[in-house]
mmCIF file of C-alpha atoms in Angstrom:
data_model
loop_
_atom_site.group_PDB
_atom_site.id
_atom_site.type_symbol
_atom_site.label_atom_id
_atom_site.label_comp_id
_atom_site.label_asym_id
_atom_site.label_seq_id
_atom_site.Cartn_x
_atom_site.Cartn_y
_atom_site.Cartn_z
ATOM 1 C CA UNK H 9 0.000 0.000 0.000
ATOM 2 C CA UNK H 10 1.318 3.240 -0.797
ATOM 3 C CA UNK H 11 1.841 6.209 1.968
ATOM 4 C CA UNK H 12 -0.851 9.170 1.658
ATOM 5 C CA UNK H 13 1.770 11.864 0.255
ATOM 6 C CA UNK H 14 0.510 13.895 4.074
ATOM 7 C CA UNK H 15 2.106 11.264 5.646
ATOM 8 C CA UNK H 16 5.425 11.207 6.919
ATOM 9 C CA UNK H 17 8.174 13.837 8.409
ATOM 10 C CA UNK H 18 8.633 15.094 5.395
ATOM 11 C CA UNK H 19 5.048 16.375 4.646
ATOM 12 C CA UNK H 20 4.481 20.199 3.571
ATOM 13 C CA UNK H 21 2.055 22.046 6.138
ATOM 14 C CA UNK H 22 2.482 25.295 4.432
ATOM 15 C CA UNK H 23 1.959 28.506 6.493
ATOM 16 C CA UNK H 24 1.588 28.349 10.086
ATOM 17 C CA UNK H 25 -2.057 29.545 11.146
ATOM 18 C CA UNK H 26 -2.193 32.619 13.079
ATOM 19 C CA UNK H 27 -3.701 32.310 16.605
ATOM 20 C CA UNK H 28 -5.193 34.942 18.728
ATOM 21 C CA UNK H 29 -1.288 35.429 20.561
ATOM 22 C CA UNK H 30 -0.737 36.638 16.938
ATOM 23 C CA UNK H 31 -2.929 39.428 16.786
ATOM 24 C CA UNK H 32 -2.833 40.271 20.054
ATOM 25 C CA UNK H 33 0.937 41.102 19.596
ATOM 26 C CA UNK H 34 -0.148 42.986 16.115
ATOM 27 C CA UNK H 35 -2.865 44.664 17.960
ATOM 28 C CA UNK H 36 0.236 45.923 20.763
ATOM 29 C CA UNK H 37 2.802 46.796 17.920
ATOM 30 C CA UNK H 38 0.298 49.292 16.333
ATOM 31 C CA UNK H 39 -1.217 50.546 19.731
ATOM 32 C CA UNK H 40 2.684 51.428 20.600
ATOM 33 C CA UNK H 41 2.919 52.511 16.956
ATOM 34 C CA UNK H 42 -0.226 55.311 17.138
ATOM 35 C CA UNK H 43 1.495 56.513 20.644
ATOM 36 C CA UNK H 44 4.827 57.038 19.074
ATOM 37 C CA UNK H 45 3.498 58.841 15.962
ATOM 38 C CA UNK H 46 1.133 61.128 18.251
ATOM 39 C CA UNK H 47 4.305 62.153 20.184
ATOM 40 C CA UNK H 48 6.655 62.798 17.272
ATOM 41 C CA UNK H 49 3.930 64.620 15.638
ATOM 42 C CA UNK H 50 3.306 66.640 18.662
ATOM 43 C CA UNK H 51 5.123 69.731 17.544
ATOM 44 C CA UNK H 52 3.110 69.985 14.616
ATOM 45 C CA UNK H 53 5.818 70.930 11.954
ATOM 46 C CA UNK H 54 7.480 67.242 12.564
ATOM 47 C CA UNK H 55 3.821 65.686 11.807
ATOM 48 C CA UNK H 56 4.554 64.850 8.272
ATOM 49 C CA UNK H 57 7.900 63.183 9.167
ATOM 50 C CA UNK H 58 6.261 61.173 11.938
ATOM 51 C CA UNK H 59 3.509 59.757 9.698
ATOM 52 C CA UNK H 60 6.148 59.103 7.021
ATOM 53 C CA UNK H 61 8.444 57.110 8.987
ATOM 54 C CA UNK H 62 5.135 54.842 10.646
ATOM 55 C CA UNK H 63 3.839 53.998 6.808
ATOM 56 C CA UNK H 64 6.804 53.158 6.011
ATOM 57 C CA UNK H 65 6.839 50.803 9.600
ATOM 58 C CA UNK H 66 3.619 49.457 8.455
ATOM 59 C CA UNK H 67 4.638 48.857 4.663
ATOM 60 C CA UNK H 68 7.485 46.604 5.717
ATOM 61 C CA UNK H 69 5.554 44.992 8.243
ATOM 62 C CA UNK H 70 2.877 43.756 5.671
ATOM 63 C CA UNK H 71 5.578 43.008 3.050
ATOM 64 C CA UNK H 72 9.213 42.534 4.655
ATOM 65 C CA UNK H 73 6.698 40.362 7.356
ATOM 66 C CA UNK H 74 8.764 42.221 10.527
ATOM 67 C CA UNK H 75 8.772 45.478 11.791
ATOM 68 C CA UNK H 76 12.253 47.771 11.264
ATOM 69 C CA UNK H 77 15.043 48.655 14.022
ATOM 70 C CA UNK H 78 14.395 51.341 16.244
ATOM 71 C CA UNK H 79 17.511 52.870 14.311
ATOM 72 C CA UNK H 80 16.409 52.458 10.908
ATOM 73 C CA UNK H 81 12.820 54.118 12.311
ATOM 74 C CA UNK H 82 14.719 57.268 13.697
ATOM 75 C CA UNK H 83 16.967 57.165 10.613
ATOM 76 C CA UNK H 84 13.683 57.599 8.818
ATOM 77 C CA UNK H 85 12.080 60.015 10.885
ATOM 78 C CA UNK H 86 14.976 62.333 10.987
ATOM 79 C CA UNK H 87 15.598 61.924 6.965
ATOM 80 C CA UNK H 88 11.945 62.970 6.542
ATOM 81 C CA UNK H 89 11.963 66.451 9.320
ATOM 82 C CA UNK H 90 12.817 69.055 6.689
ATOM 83 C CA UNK H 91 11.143 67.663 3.535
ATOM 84 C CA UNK H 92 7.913 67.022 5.785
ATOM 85 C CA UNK H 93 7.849 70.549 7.326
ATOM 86 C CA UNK H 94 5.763 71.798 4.325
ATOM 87 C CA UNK H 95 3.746 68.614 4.014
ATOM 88 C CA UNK H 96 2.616 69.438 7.291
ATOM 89 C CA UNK H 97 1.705 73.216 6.867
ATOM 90 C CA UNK H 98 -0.113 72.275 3.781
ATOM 91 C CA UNK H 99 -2.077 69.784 5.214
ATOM 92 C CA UNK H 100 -3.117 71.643 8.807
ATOM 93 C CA UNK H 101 -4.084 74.662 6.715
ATOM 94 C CA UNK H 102 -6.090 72.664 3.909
ATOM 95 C CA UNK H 103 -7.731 70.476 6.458
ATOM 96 C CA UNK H 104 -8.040 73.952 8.816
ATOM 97 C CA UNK H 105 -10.169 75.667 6.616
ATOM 98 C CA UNK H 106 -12.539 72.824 5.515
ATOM 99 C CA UNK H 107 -13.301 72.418 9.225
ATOM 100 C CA UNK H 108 -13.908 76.003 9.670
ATOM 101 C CA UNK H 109 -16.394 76.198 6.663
ATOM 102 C CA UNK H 110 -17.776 72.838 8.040
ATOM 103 C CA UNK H 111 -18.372 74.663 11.842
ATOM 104 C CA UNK H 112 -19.706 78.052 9.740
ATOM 105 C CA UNK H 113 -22.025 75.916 7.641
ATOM 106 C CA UNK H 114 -23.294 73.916 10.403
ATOM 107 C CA UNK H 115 -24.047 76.739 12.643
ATOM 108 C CA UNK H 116 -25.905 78.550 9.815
ATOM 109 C CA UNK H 117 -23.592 81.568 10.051
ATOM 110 C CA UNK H 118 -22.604 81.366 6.496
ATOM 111 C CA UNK H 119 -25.459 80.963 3.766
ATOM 112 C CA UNK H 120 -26.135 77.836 1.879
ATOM 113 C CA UNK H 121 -27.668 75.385 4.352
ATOM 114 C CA UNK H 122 -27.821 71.775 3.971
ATOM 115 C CA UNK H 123 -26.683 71.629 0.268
ATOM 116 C CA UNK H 124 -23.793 73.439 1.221
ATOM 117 C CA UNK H 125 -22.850 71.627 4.032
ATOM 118 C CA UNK H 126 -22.852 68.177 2.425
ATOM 119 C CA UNK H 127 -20.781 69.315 -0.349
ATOM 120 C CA UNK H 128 -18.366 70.475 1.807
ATOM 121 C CA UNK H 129 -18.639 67.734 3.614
ATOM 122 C CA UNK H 130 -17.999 65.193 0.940
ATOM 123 C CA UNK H 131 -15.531 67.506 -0.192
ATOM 124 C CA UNK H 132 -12.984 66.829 2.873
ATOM 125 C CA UNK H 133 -13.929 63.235 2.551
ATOM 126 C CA UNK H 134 -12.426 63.218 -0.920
ATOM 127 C CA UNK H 135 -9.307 65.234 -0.037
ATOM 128 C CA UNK H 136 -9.151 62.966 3.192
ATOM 129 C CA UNK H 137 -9.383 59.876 0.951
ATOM 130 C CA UNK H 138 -6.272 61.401 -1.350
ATOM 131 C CA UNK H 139 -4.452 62.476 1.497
ATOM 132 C CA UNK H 140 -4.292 59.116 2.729
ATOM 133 C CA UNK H 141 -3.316 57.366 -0.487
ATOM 134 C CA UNK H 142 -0.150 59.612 -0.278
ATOM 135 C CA UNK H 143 0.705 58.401 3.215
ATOM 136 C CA UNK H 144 0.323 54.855 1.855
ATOM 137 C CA UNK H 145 2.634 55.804 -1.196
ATOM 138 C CA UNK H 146 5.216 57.932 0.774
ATOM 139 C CA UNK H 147 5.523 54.988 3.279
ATOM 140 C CA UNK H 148 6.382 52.710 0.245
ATOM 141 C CA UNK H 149 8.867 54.633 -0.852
ATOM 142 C CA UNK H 150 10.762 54.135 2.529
ATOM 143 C CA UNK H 151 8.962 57.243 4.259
ATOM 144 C CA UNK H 152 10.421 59.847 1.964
ATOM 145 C CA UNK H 153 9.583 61.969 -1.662
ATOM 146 C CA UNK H 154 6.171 63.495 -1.170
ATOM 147 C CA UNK H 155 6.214 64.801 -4.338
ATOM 148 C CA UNK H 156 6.241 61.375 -5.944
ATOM 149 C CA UNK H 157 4.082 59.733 -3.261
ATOM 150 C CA UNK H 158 1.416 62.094 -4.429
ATOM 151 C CA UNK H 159 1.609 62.010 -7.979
ATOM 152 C CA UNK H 160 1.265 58.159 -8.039
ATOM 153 C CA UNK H 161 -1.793 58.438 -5.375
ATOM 154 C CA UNK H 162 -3.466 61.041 -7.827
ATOM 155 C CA UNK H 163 -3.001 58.406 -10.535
ATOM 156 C CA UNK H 164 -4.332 55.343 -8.398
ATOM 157 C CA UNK H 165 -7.673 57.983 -7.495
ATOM 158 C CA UNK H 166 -8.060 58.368 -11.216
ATOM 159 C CA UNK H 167 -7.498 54.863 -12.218
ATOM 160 C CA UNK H 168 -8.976 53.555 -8.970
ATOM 161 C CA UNK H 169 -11.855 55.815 -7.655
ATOM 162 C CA UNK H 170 -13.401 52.564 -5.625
ATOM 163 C CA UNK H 171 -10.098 52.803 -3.709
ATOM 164 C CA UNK H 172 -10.059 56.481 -2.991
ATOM 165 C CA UNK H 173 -13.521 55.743 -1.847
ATOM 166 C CA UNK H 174 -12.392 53.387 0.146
ATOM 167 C CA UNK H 175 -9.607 55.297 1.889
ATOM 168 C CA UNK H 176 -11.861 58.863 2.407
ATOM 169 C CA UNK H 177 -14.350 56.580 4.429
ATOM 170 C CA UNK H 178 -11.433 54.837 6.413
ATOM 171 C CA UNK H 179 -10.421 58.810 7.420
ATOM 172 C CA UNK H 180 -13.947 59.635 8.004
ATOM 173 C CA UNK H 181 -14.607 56.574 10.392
ATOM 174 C CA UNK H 182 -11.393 57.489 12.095
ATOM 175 C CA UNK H 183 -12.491 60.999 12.648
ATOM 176 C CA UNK H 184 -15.938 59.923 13.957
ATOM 177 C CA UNK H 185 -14.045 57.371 16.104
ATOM 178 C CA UNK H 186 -11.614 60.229 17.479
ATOM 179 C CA UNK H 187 -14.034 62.505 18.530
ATOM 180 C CA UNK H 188 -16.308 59.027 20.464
ATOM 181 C CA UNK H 189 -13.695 57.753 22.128
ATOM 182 C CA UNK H 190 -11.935 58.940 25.284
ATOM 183 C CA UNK H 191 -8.792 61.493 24.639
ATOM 184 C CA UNK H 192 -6.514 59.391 25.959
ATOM 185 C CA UNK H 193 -7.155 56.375 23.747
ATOM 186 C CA UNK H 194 -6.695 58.607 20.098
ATOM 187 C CA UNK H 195 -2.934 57.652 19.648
ATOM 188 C CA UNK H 196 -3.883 54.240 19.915
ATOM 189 C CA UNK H 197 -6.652 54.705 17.384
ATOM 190 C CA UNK H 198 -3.774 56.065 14.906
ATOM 191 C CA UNK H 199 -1.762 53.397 14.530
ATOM 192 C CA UNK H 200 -4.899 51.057 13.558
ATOM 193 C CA UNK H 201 -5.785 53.734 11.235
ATOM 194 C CA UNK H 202 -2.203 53.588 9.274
ATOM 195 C CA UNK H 203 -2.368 49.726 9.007
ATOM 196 C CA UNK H 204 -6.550 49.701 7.616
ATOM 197 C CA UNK H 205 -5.264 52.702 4.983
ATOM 198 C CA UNK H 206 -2.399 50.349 3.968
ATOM 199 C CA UNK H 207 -4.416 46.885 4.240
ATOM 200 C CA UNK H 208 -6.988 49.077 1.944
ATOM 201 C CA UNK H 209 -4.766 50.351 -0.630
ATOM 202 C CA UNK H 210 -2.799 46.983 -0.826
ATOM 203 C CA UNK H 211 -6.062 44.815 -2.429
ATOM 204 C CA UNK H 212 -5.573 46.742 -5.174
ATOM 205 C CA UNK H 213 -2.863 49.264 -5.624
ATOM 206 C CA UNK H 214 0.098 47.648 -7.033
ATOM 207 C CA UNK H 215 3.438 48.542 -5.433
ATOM 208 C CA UNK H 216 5.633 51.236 -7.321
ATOM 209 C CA UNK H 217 8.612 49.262 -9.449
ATOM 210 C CA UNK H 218 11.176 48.605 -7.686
ATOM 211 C CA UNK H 219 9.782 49.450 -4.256
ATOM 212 C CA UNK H 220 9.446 46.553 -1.539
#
């Protein structure tokens, strides 16, 4: 009689299954991940840089399959300070004045109503959804060149709209989230919210060539 080919000590199992030891220790990387990002990013002006250098964390976590040195994070961060200092500007003013028209709107100080309101609304939900595409982008390119990172997340909104869809409701649910739960537990939320952006974008946005 011949052995069943699973017999054996030479048998193929494939991939271990993940238990629930698994993802808890995911869950506490990314928990420690938000709370690191919130304090780098606490100066304001270094919140580009600190967002750079924790997609680019995530990215090799989901593709390398282990999370970079400490060194190779702060080599990161620092590489990213002065080319991030106008990302982050750009970004608190942009997202600045949307939620000041969204606060004038909803208080019916400034005409338009309802209408109004949603478009502006859907509006920042769009330039949310964009926004994060280039955080997925920048962190693929080793947490550095903005410039590219967002010319290859315009392309993936106009080739992909289903994904920028996708990634404007991830920000949106995030936001609600933020203002729901306690203060204390926000920087926590942050780090899930840079691994669903990434876990989103990666079902179908191709990496860039010759980018791990």
């Amino acid at each position: 009689m011949r052995p069943h080919p699973d017999d054996g000590p030479d048998r193929e199992d494939g991939p271990a299954r993940r238990d629930w030891r698994d993802v808890l220790t995911d869950a506490t990387d990314l928990a420690v991940l938000g709370i690191v990002l919130t304090l780098a990013a606490l100066p304001v002006l270094t919140a580009a840089a600190a967002v750079a250098a924790a997609s680019a964390a995530v990215h090799d976590r989901y593709t390398v399959g282990s999370w970079p040195s400490a060194r190779e994070n702060l080599v990161r961060y620092g590489r990213a300070l002065l080319p991030g200092v106008g990302v982050s500007v750009l970004t608190v003013a942009a997202f600045g004045l949307l939620a000041v028209n969204v606060a004038a709107l909803a208080g019916g100080r400034v005409p338009g109503g309802a209408p109004l309101l949603l478009v502006t609304v859907v509006l920042a939900a769009a330039l949310a959804g964009y926004a994060a595409l280039v955080v997925v982008e920048v962190g693929r390119r080793g947490g550095r060149g903005w410039r590219e990172a967002a010319g290859a997340a315009a392309g993936a909104c106009r080739a992909r709209p289903g994904t920028w869809a996708a990634a404007g409701g991830v920000s949106a649910v995030a936001a609600l989230l933020a203002v729901l739960v306690i203060p204390v537990a926000v920087p926590i939320l942050v780090g899930y919210v840079v691994a669903a952006l990434h876990a989103v974008a990666r079902r179908t946005v191709p990496a860039p060539v010759g980018q791990s």
